[in-house]
């Protein structure tokens, strides 16, 4: 029986998608074999790959000024790929530090670029009018949704002088609408809203493809992938296929605008419950609360292990917060049905009654 998975990633995949994959596992589209066994240069695979990209473009409104790349290596490799692909002319890159992942991105970028943080103090991250921009910065990097902290930017920062905006959307891509044209580069690893781990999507404005540093490894070079429809080397074929099915599923749900409303509603229900209870606490300012990663702690932290154990017995998995932060976290991405959130709230009520 399929139970509810609240993990930040790998996360739930819609059941109809898994069922379709199951039915096509031995033979895909009357082609005599599974999609995993086809050459990635053969018509069958290319057709599937093209359709997946086209569907993602429709979902996000990505026009032809942008290349959509299907890569590997996760968001963690992008922390290095971004500076290596964008700093041929200017070595200076602006960053804003809002939590766990943007911090990691900054530390990796420091190995390849001259990182300058725009917000002088933590209080300034929500006050872009106080930010200190670098003249001629190659790009500005931020993390719209901090997966671990349950914190999301309530706006898209807009740097001066057309400094391209780079966003790590690993946990928020396809969960809410973004105007792609506001960005120079969007990257996201797959295991949250896109599909299974192994695939990393990069959406890059084509005019930025000329700024890769000399000596960049070909396997990290956006341009090499853009020129080869992401078939520079063997791509993660099954992850690509399954992600294509997720895109189709999302389109059938009414697309990103519809799912955003549902995600907002699901998270609001959970936050409302937490705010009303004496037993559970969320300290993120209301305007910065993530609609996909809801962190909370128990007022009495000695009950943590008991809470997690009983949750699991009730079919509610992976609620433990990140090891660096402690507490609890309910990740409720697109594939988490509202019933999953209802089940969690019912359990939390029951637990507080008995505790
Ligand atoms: C999950 C996540 C990452 C790490 O992704 P990997 O695929 O493990 O490299 C980075 N940034 C954000 C915002 C994430 O949510």
mmCIF file of C-alpha atoms and ligand atoms in Angstrom:
data_model
loop_
_atom_site.group_PDB
_atom_site.id
_atom_site.type_symbol
_atom_site.label_atom_id
_atom_site.label_comp_id
_atom_site.label_asym_id
_atom_site.label_seq_id
_atom_site.Cartn_x
_atom_site.Cartn_y
_atom_site.Cartn_z
ATOM 1 C CA UNK A 1 0.000 0.000 0.000
ATOM 2 C CA UNK A 2 1.305 3.461 -0.872
ATOM 3 C CA UNK A 3 1.696 5.641 2.211
ATOM 4 C CA UNK A 4 2.486 9.347 2.539
ATOM 5 C CA UNK A 5 6.092 10.443 2.084
ATOM 6 C CA UNK A 6 6.918 13.867 3.559
ATOM 7 C CA UNK A 7 10.611 13.682 2.666
ATOM 8 C CA UNK A 8 12.267 16.792 1.213
ATOM 9 C CA UNK A 9 13.662 14.550 -1.503
ATOM 10 C CA UNK A 10 13.505 12.017 -3.008
ATOM 11 C CA UNK A 11 9.847 12.833 -2.686
ATOM 12 C CA UNK A 12 6.519 11.382 -3.775
ATOM 13 C CA UNK A 13 5.849 10.718 -7.439
ATOM 14 C CA UNK A 14 2.202 10.818 -8.585
ATOM 15 C CA UNK A 15 0.697 7.323 -8.520
ATOM 16 C CA UNK A 16 -0.769 7.546 -12.065
ATOM 17 C CA UNK A 17 2.743 8.298 -13.332
ATOM 18 C CA UNK A 18 4.177 5.201 -11.656
ATOM 19 C CA UNK A 19 1.294 3.134 -12.981
ATOM 20 C CA UNK A 20 1.906 4.319 -16.510
ATOM 21 C CA UNK A 21 5.633 3.613 -16.172
ATOM 22 C CA UNK A 22 4.780 0.152 -14.867
ATOM 23 C CA UNK A 23 2.551 -0.589 -17.828
ATOM 24 C CA UNK A 24 5.259 0.582 -20.247
ATOM 25 C CA UNK A 25 8.215 -0.953 -18.468
ATOM 26 C CA UNK A 26 8.707 -3.986 -20.698
ATOM 27 C CA UNK A 27 7.730 -2.343 -23.948
ATOM 28 C CA UNK A 28 7.464 1.356 -24.598
ATOM 29 C CA UNK A 29 5.085 2.631 -27.259
ATOM 30 C CA UNK A 30 5.064 -0.613 -29.300
ATOM 31 C CA UNK A 31 8.768 -0.203 -29.958
ATOM 32 C CA UNK A 32 9.897 -3.720 -29.034
ATOM 33 C CA UNK A 33 11.750 -2.740 -25.852
ATOM 34 C CA UNK A 34 11.668 -0.466 -22.837
ATOM 35 C CA UNK A 35 12.593 3.197 -23.200
ATOM 36 C CA UNK A 36 15.735 2.515 -21.106
ATOM 37 C CA UNK A 37 17.048 0.100 -23.704
ATOM 38 C CA UNK A 38 16.749 2.365 -26.737
ATOM 39 C CA UNK A 39 19.753 4.220 -28.045
ATOM 40 C CA UNK A 40 19.583 7.795 -26.893
ATOM 41 C CA UNK A 41 20.342 8.783 -30.493
ATOM 42 C CA UNK A 42 17.486 6.756 -31.996
ATOM 43 C CA UNK A 43 14.187 8.225 -33.146
ATOM 44 C CA UNK A 44 12.165 6.652 -30.307
ATOM 45 C CA UNK A 45 14.197 8.194 -27.538
ATOM 46 C CA UNK A 46 14.605 11.550 -29.289
ATOM 47 C CA UNK A 47 10.854 11.782 -29.775
ATOM 48 C CA UNK A 48 10.171 11.083 -26.114
ATOM 49 C CA UNK A 49 12.890 13.548 -25.070
ATOM 50 C CA UNK A 50 11.576 16.249 -27.359
ATOM 51 C CA UNK A 51 8.014 15.824 -26.078
ATOM 52 C CA UNK A 52 9.161 16.053 -22.464
ATOM 53 C CA UNK A 53 11.013 19.286 -23.176
ATOM 54 C CA UNK A 54 8.072 20.735 -25.105
ATOM 55 C CA UNK A 55 5.739 19.929 -22.219
ATOM 56 C CA UNK A 56 8.070 21.596 -19.691
ATOM 57 C CA UNK A 57 8.276 24.644 -21.949
ATOM 58 C CA UNK A 58 4.478 24.888 -22.056
ATOM 59 C CA UNK A 59 4.163 24.433 -18.299
ATOM 60 C CA UNK A 60 6.672 27.163 -17.471
ATOM 61 C CA UNK A 61 6.172 29.423 -20.489
ATOM 62 C CA UNK A 62 9.773 29.051 -21.677
ATOM 63 C CA UNK A 63 10.373 30.647 -25.077
ATOM 64 C CA UNK A 64 13.107 29.957 -27.581
ATOM 65 C CA UNK A 65 15.433 32.583 -26.132
ATOM 66 C CA UNK A 66 16.157 29.943 -23.523
ATOM 67 C CA UNK A 67 17.843 26.564 -23.857
ATOM 68 C CA UNK A 68 16.460 23.775 -21.673
ATOM 69 C CA UNK A 69 19.194 21.332 -20.682
ATOM 70 C CA UNK A 70 18.734 17.863 -19.197
ATOM 71 C CA UNK A 71 21.891 17.235 -17.177
ATOM 72 C CA UNK A 72 23.259 15.152 -14.318
ATOM 73 C CA UNK A 73 25.150 15.877 -11.133
ATOM 74 C CA UNK A 74 22.346 17.459 -9.092
ATOM 75 C CA UNK A 75 22.047 20.993 -7.820
ATOM 76 C CA UNK A 76 25.325 20.502 -5.988
ATOM 77 C CA UNK A 77 27.225 20.309 -9.269
ATOM 78 C CA UNK A 78 25.409 23.445 -10.469
ATOM 79 C CA UNK A 79 26.895 25.320 -7.519
ATOM 80 C CA UNK A 80 30.194 25.008 -9.463
ATOM 81 C CA UNK A 81 28.774 24.903 -13.005
ATOM 82 C CA UNK A 82 27.070 28.278 -12.635
ATOM 83 C CA UNK A 83 30.257 30.267 -11.938
ATOM 84 C CA UNK A 84 32.223 28.245 -14.502
ATOM 85 C CA UNK A 85 29.650 28.934 -17.210
ATOM 86 C CA UNK A 86 29.133 32.621 -16.501
ATOM 87 C CA UNK A 87 32.387 34.270 -15.420
ATOM 88 C CA UNK A 88 34.515 34.511 -18.576
ATOM 89 C CA UNK A 89 34.251 38.313 -18.557
ATOM 90 C CA UNK A 90 33.669 39.281 -14.958
ATOM 91 C CA UNK A 91 34.892 37.144 -12.064
ATOM 92 C CA UNK A 92 32.601 38.894 -9.604
ATOM 93 C CA UNK A 93 29.351 37.191 -8.615
ATOM 94 C CA UNK A 94 26.706 38.558 -6.240
ATOM 95 C CA UNK A 95 24.961 36.177 -3.831
ATOM 96 C CA UNK A 96 22.431 36.436 -1.044
ATOM 97 C CA UNK A 97 22.643 34.024 1.883
ATOM 98 C CA UNK A 98 19.207 33.013 3.182
ATOM 99 C CA UNK A 99 19.775 29.567 4.615
ATOM 100 C CA UNK A 100 21.290 26.155 4.209
ATOM 101 C CA UNK A 101 21.380 25.767 0.430
ATOM 102 C CA UNK A 102 22.300 29.297 -0.583
ATOM 103 C CA UNK A 103 25.112 29.055 1.963
ATOM 104 C CA UNK A 104 26.389 25.871 0.327
ATOM 105 C CA UNK A 105 26.103 27.499 -3.099
ATOM 106 C CA UNK A 106 28.193 30.443 -1.905
ATOM 107 C CA UNK A 107 30.931 28.257 -0.463
ATOM 108 C CA UNK A 108 31.264 26.262 -3.663
ATOM 109 C CA UNK A 109 31.186 29.358 -5.896
ATOM 110 C CA UNK A 110 34.044 30.868 -3.897
ATOM 111 C CA UNK A 111 36.290 28.230 -5.433
ATOM 112 C CA UNK A 112 35.580 29.567 -8.933
ATOM 113 C CA UNK A 113 34.547 33.199 -8.636
ATOM 114 C CA UNK A 114 34.913 36.261 -6.498
ATOM 115 C CA UNK A 115 31.761 36.078 -4.404
ATOM 116 C CA UNK A 116 30.341 39.311 -3.051
ATOM 117 C CA UNK A 117 27.278 39.100 -0.814
ATOM 118 C CA UNK A 118 24.747 41.850 -1.450
ATOM 119 C CA UNK A 119 22.967 41.864 1.910
ATOM 120 C CA UNK A 120 25.250 43.341 4.582
ATOM 121 C CA UNK A 121 23.420 41.573 7.431
ATOM 122 C CA UNK A 122 20.782 38.877 7.839
ATOM 123 C CA UNK A 123 18.123 41.525 8.483
ATOM 124 C CA UNK A 124 18.813 42.985 5.047
ATOM 125 C CA UNK A 125 17.872 39.953 2.969
ATOM 126 C CA UNK A 126 14.278 41.192 2.814
ATOM 127 C CA UNK A 127 15.298 44.788 2.046
ATOM 128 C CA UNK A 128 16.759 44.875 -1.445
ATOM 129 C CA UNK A 129 16.856 48.669 -1.319
ATOM 130 C CA UNK A 130 19.798 48.279 1.104
ATOM 131 C CA UNK A 131 21.677 45.743 -0.995
ATOM 132 C CA UNK A 132 25.144 46.524 -2.224
ATOM 133 C CA UNK A 133 25.547 45.448 -5.830
ATOM 134 C CA UNK A 134 28.900 44.969 -7.529
ATOM 135 C CA UNK A 135 29.572 46.947 -10.688
ATOM 136 C CA UNK A 136 29.564 44.605 -13.662
ATOM 137 C CA UNK A 137 28.811 41.457 -11.655
ATOM 138 C CA UNK A 138 28.598 38.378 -13.890
ATOM 139 C CA UNK A 139 25.359 37.315 -12.204
ATOM 140 C CA UNK A 140 23.292 37.386 -9.016
ATOM 141 C CA UNK A 141 22.446 34.071 -7.350
ATOM 142 C CA UNK A 142 19.646 33.343 -4.903
ATOM 143 C CA UNK A 143 17.572 30.441 -3.597
ATOM 144 C CA UNK A 144 13.834 31.223 -3.936
ATOM 145 C CA UNK A 145 12.861 28.375 -1.620
ATOM 146 C CA UNK A 146 15.164 27.231 1.174
ATOM 147 C CA UNK A 147 14.140 23.592 1.411
ATOM 148 C CA UNK A 148 15.684 22.937 4.809
ATOM 149 C CA UNK A 149 14.702 26.168 6.544
ATOM 150 C CA UNK A 150 11.141 26.197 5.146
ATOM 151 C CA UNK A 151 11.768 29.771 4.080
ATOM 152 C CA UNK A 152 10.823 31.296 0.725
ATOM 153 C CA UNK A 153 11.491 34.663 -0.870
ATOM 154 C CA UNK A 154 8.247 36.638 -1.081
ATOM 155 C CA UNK A 155 9.532 38.409 -4.236
ATOM 156 C CA UNK A 156 11.959 37.994 -7.139
ATOM 157 C CA UNK A 157 14.969 40.256 -6.531
ATOM 158 C CA UNK A 158 15.757 42.585 -9.446
ATOM 159 C CA UNK A 159 19.407 43.619 -9.719
ATOM 160 C CA UNK A 160 20.404 46.844 -11.477
ATOM 161 C CA UNK A 161 22.142 47.034 -14.875
ATOM 162 C CA UNK A 162 20.637 43.812 -16.218
ATOM 163 C CA UNK A 163 22.808 41.622 -13.998
ATOM 164 C CA UNK A 164 21.399 38.162 -14.822
ATOM 165 C CA UNK A 165 19.461 36.475 -12.020
ATOM 166 C CA UNK A 166 20.393 32.848 -11.306
ATOM 167 C CA UNK A 167 17.995 30.807 -9.171
ATOM 168 C CA UNK A 168 18.339 27.432 -7.484
ATOM 169 C CA UNK A 169 14.746 26.266 -7.896
ATOM 170 C CA UNK A 170 15.359 22.661 -6.851
ATOM 171 C CA UNK A 171 12.478 22.610 -4.390
ATOM 172 C CA UNK A 172 10.071 25.156 -5.922
ATOM 173 C CA UNK A 173 10.228 24.614 -9.688
ATOM 174 C CA UNK A 174 6.756 23.761 -11.028
ATOM 175 C CA UNK A 175 5.198 24.274 -7.577
ATOM 176 C CA UNK A 176 4.264 27.879 -8.321
ATOM 177 C CA UNK A 177 4.456 30.256 -11.262
ATOM 178 C CA UNK A 178 7.599 32.229 -12.048
ATOM 179 C CA UNK A 179 8.111 34.525 -15.009
ATOM 180 C CA UNK A 180 11.043 32.752 -16.644
ATOM 181 C CA UNK A 181 11.986 35.963 -18.455
ATOM 182 C CA UNK A 182 13.090 37.445 -15.123
ATOM 183 C CA UNK A 183 15.922 34.920 -14.969
ATOM 184 C CA UNK A 184 19.233 34.329 -16.686
ATOM 185 C CA UNK A 185 19.600 30.784 -15.382
ATOM 186 C CA UNK A 186 17.200 28.520 -13.488
ATOM 187 C CA UNK A 187 18.472 25.179 -12.251
ATOM 188 C CA UNK A 188 16.785 22.393 -10.330
ATOM 189 C CA UNK A 189 17.624 18.857 -9.372
ATOM 190 C CA UNK A 190 14.854 16.405 -10.038
ATOM 191 C CA UNK A 191 13.983 14.504 -6.917
ATOM 192 C CA UNK A 192 11.434 16.996 -5.589
ATOM 193 C CA UNK A 193 8.866 18.185 -8.129
ATOM 194 C CA UNK A 194 10.289 16.934 -11.413
ATOM 195 C CA UNK A 195 10.844 13.197 -11.194
ATOM 196 C CA UNK A 196 13.337 10.656 -9.872
ATOM 197 C CA UNK A 197 16.883 11.604 -8.857
ATOM 198 C CA UNK A 198 19.547 11.536 -11.532
ATOM 199 C CA UNK A 199 18.330 14.399 -13.681
ATOM 200 C CA UNK A 200 19.120 18.091 -13.295
ATOM 201 C CA UNK A 201 17.333 20.694 -15.361
ATOM 202 C CA UNK A 202 19.000 23.936 -16.393
ATOM 203 C CA UNK A 203 17.081 26.671 -18.179
ATOM 204 C CA UNK A 204 19.542 29.208 -19.550
ATOM 205 C CA UNK A 205 19.100 32.342 -21.605
ATOM 206 C CA UNK A 206 20.935 31.608 -24.834
ATOM 207 C CA UNK A 207 22.715 34.973 -24.863
ATOM 208 C CA UNK A 208 24.577 33.872 -21.691
ATOM 209 C CA UNK A 209 26.046 30.754 -23.298
ATOM 210 C CA UNK A 210 29.109 32.687 -24.450
ATOM 211 C CA UNK A 211 30.463 33.386 -20.963
ATOM 212 C CA UNK A 212 31.932 30.004 -19.983
ATOM 213 C CA UNK A 213 35.481 30.159 -18.649
ATOM 214 C CA UNK A 214 38.271 28.669 -20.684
ATOM 215 C CA UNK A 215 39.120 25.122 -19.708
ATOM 216 C CA UNK A 216 35.661 24.326 -18.371
ATOM 217 C CA UNK A 217 35.109 20.546 -18.438
ATOM 218 C CA UNK A 218 32.956 19.727 -21.484
ATOM 219 C CA UNK A 219 30.631 17.746 -19.245
ATOM 220 C CA UNK A 220 29.766 20.931 -17.367
ATOM 221 C CA UNK A 221 29.625 23.226 -20.378
ATOM 222 C CA UNK A 222 26.075 24.483 -20.996
ATOM 223 C CA UNK A 223 26.886 25.346 -24.608
ATOM 224 C CA UNK A 224 28.024 21.793 -25.393
ATOM 225 C CA UNK A 225 24.694 20.482 -24.169
ATOM 226 C CA UNK A 226 22.652 23.243 -25.805
ATOM 227 C CA UNK A 227 24.235 22.447 -29.189
ATOM 228 C CA UNK A 228 23.454 18.746 -28.824
ATOM 229 C CA UNK A 229 19.877 18.803 -27.486
ATOM 230 C CA UNK A 230 21.387 17.624 -24.159
ATOM 231 C CA UNK A 231 22.697 14.491 -25.862
ATOM 232 C CA UNK A 232 26.352 15.459 -25.513
ATOM 233 C CA UNK A 233 26.811 12.226 -23.579
ATOM 234 C CA UNK A 234 24.375 9.492 -22.564
ATOM 235 C CA UNK A 235 21.669 11.228 -20.534
ATOM 236 C CA UNK A 236 19.826 9.633 -17.583
ATOM 237 C CA UNK A 237 17.300 8.121 -19.972
ATOM 238 C CA UNK A 238 14.841 6.630 -17.501
ATOM 239 C CA UNK A 239 14.767 9.730 -15.278
ATOM 240 C CA UNK A 240 14.141 11.846 -18.375
ATOM 241 C CA UNK A 241 11.270 9.600 -19.453
ATOM 242 C CA UNK A 242 9.685 9.513 -16.019
ATOM 243 C CA UNK A 243 10.002 13.282 -15.670
ATOM 244 C CA UNK A 244 8.212 13.612 -19.000
ATOM 245 C CA UNK A 245 5.334 11.608 -17.530
ATOM 246 C CA UNK A 246 5.281 13.904 -14.484
ATOM 247 C CA UNK A 247 5.102 16.953 -16.779
ATOM 248 C CA UNK A 248 2.164 15.366 -18.624
ATOM 249 C CA UNK A 249 0.454 14.613 -15.319
ATOM 250 C CA UNK A 250 0.928 18.215 -14.203
ATOM 251 C CA UNK A 251 -0.568 19.481 -17.447
ATOM 252 C CA UNK A 252 -3.591 17.239 -16.822
ATOM 253 C CA UNK A 253 -3.941 18.827 -13.351
ATOM 254 C CA UNK A 254 -4.366 22.193 -15.065
ATOM 255 C CA UNK A 255 -0.712 23.209 -15.085
ATOM 256 C CA UNK A 256 1.407 25.236 -12.703
ATOM 257 C CA UNK A 257 -1.214 27.893 -11.936
ATOM 258 C CA UNK A 258 -3.673 25.260 -10.729
ATOM 259 C CA UNK A 259 -1.139 23.338 -8.701
ATOM 260 C CA UNK A 260 0.087 26.572 -7.105
ATOM 261 C CA UNK A 261 -3.413 27.208 -5.752
ATOM 262 C CA UNK A 262 -3.587 23.677 -4.406
ATOM 263 C CA UNK A 263 -0.110 23.929 -2.860
ATOM 264 C CA UNK A 264 -0.996 27.221 -1.245
ATOM 265 C CA UNK A 265 -4.199 25.749 0.156
ATOM 266 C CA UNK A 266 -2.467 22.596 1.468
ATOM 267 C CA UNK A 267 0.300 24.531 3.199
ATOM 268 C CA UNK A 268 -2.101 27.139 4.608
ATOM 269 C CA UNK A 269 -4.163 24.390 6.201
ATOM 270 C CA UNK A 270 -1.096 23.004 7.917
ATOM 271 C CA UNK A 271 0.257 26.413 9.014
ATOM 272 C CA UNK A 272 -3.169 27.415 10.347
ATOM 273 C CA UNK A 273 -3.301 24.260 12.397
ATOM 274 C CA UNK A 274 0.248 24.731 13.735
ATOM 275 C CA UNK A 275 -0.408 28.393 14.607
ATOM 276 C CA UNK A 276 -3.545 27.473 16.544
ATOM 277 C CA UNK A 277 -1.947 24.658 18.506
ATOM 278 C CA UNK A 278 0.057 24.880 21.737
ATOM 279 C CA UNK A 279 1.930 21.730 20.923
ATOM 280 C CA UNK A 280 3.573 22.666 17.594
ATOM 281 C CA UNK A 281 5.570 25.749 16.617
ATOM 282 C CA UNK A 282 6.676 27.374 13.370
ATOM 283 C CA UNK A 283 8.871 30.473 13.703
ATOM 284 C CA UNK A 284 9.201 31.484 10.048
ATOM 285 C CA UNK A 285 7.703 34.965 9.403
ATOM 286 C CA UNK A 286 4.314 34.527 7.736
ATOM 287 C CA UNK A 287 5.293 36.292 4.496
ATOM 288 C CA UNK A 288 8.325 34.002 4.065
ATOM 289 C CA UNK A 289 6.720 30.653 4.702
ATOM 290 C CA UNK A 290 7.391 28.030 2.084
ATOM 291 C CA UNK A 291 4.347 26.476 0.430
ATOM 292 C CA UNK A 292 6.218 23.208 -0.114
ATOM 293 C CA UNK A 293 8.437 22.694 2.951
ATOM 294 C CA UNK A 294 6.649 23.219 6.247
ATOM 295 C CA UNK A 295 9.031 23.103 9.213
ATOM 296 C CA UNK A 296 7.744 22.826 12.747
ATOM 297 C CA UNK A 297 8.960 21.724 16.143
ATOM 298 C CA UNK A 298 7.295 20.176 19.128
ATOM 299 C CA UNK A 299 6.952 22.473 22.123
ATOM 300 C CA UNK A 300 8.317 19.560 24.149
ATOM 301 C CA UNK A 301 11.282 18.273 22.149
ATOM 302 C CA UNK A 302 11.708 15.205 24.340
ATOM 303 C CA UNK A 303 8.691 13.837 22.465
ATOM 304 C CA UNK A 304 10.414 14.016 19.046
ATOM 305 C CA UNK A 305 11.304 10.351 18.714
ATOM 306 C CA UNK A 306 7.911 9.233 19.908
ATOM 307 C CA UNK A 307 6.253 11.577 17.405
ATOM 308 C CA UNK A 308 8.301 10.244 14.494
ATOM 309 C CA UNK A 309 7.796 6.621 15.491
ATOM 310 C CA UNK A 310 4.033 6.947 15.829
ATOM 311 C CA UNK A 311 3.769 8.979 12.627
ATOM 312 C CA UNK A 312 5.506 6.181 10.777
ATOM 313 C CA UNK A 313 3.162 3.610 12.283
ATOM 314 C CA UNK A 314 0.341 5.733 10.882
ATOM 315 C CA UNK A 315 1.788 5.699 7.376
ATOM 316 C CA UNK A 316 3.345 9.187 7.579
ATOM 317 C CA UNK A 317 6.998 8.895 6.607
ATOM 318 C CA UNK A 318 10.166 10.993 6.750
ATOM 319 C CA UNK A 319 8.923 13.851 8.919
ATOM 320 C CA UNK A 320 12.276 14.279 10.646
ATOM 321 C CA UNK A 321 13.773 17.733 10.035
ATOM 322 C CA UNK A 322 17.212 18.092 8.487
ATOM 323 C CA UNK A 323 20.015 16.818 10.741
ATOM 324 C CA UNK A 324 21.505 20.334 10.981
ATOM 325 C CA UNK A 325 18.250 21.956 12.058
ATOM 326 C CA UNK A 326 16.427 19.321 14.080
ATOM 327 C CA UNK A 327 12.684 19.450 14.633
ATOM 328 C CA UNK A 328 10.216 18.300 12.009
ATOM 329 C CA UNK A 329 9.582 19.084 8.386
ATOM 330 C CA UNK A 330 6.653 18.149 6.180
ATOM 331 C CA UNK A 331 7.551 18.482 2.518
ATOM 332 C CA UNK A 332 4.335 18.685 0.555
ATOM 333 C CA UNK A 333 5.283 18.992 -3.087
ATOM 334 C CA UNK A 334 2.937 18.722 -6.072
ATOM 335 C CA UNK A 335 2.487 14.958 -5.740
ATOM 336 C CA UNK A 336 1.365 15.113 -2.088
ATOM 337 C CA UNK A 337 -2.445 14.978 -2.168
ATOM 338 C CA UNK A 338 -4.495 17.120 0.180
ATOM 339 C CA UNK A 339 -5.579 13.886 1.912
ATOM 340 C CA UNK A 340 -1.936 13.413 2.957
ATOM 341 C CA UNK A 341 -1.949 16.795 4.677
ATOM 342 C CA UNK A 342 -5.304 16.002 6.292
ATOM 343 C CA UNK A 343 -3.910 12.692 7.548
ATOM 344 C CA UNK A 344 -0.912 14.483 9.027
ATOM 345 C CA UNK A 345 -3.078 17.066 10.793
ATOM 346 C CA UNK A 346 -5.350 14.340 12.196
ATOM 347 C CA UNK A 347 -2.324 12.496 13.488
ATOM 348 C CA UNK A 348 -0.883 15.668 15.054
ATOM 349 C CA UNK A 349 -4.186 16.322 16.826
ATOM 350 C CA UNK A 350 -4.334 12.761 18.090
ATOM 351 C CA UNK A 351 -0.702 12.862 19.216
ATOM 352 C CA UNK A 352 -1.164 16.070 21.199
ATOM 353 C CA UNK A 353 -4.245 14.606 22.857
ATOM 354 C CA UNK A 354 -2.345 11.547 24.081
ATOM 355 C CA UNK A 355 1.000 13.200 24.855
HETATM 356 C C1 LIG B 1 17.693 19.393 -2.764
HETATM 357 C C2 LIG B 1 18.335 20.691 -2.976
HETATM 358 C C3 LIG B 1 19.678 20.798 -3.372
HETATM 359 C C4 LIG B 1 20.588 19.596 -3.525
HETATM 360 O O1 LIG B 1 20.261 18.837 -4.645
HETATM 361 P P1 LIG B 1 21.176 17.601 -5.077
HETATM 362 O O2 LIG B 1 20.456 17.033 -6.242
HETATM 363 O O3 LIG B 1 21.271 16.663 -3.922
HETATM 364 O O4 LIG B 1 22.509 18.145 -5.454
HETATM 365 C C5 LIG B 1 20.195 22.063 -3.596
HETATM 366 N N1 LIG B 1 19.431 23.161 -3.457
HETATM 367 C C6 LIG B 1 18.141 23.099 -3.072
HETATM 368 C C7 LIG B 1 17.339 24.361 -2.956
HETATM 369 C C8 LIG B 1 17.554 21.863 -2.819
HETATM 370 O O5 LIG B 1 16.265 21.809 -2.441
#
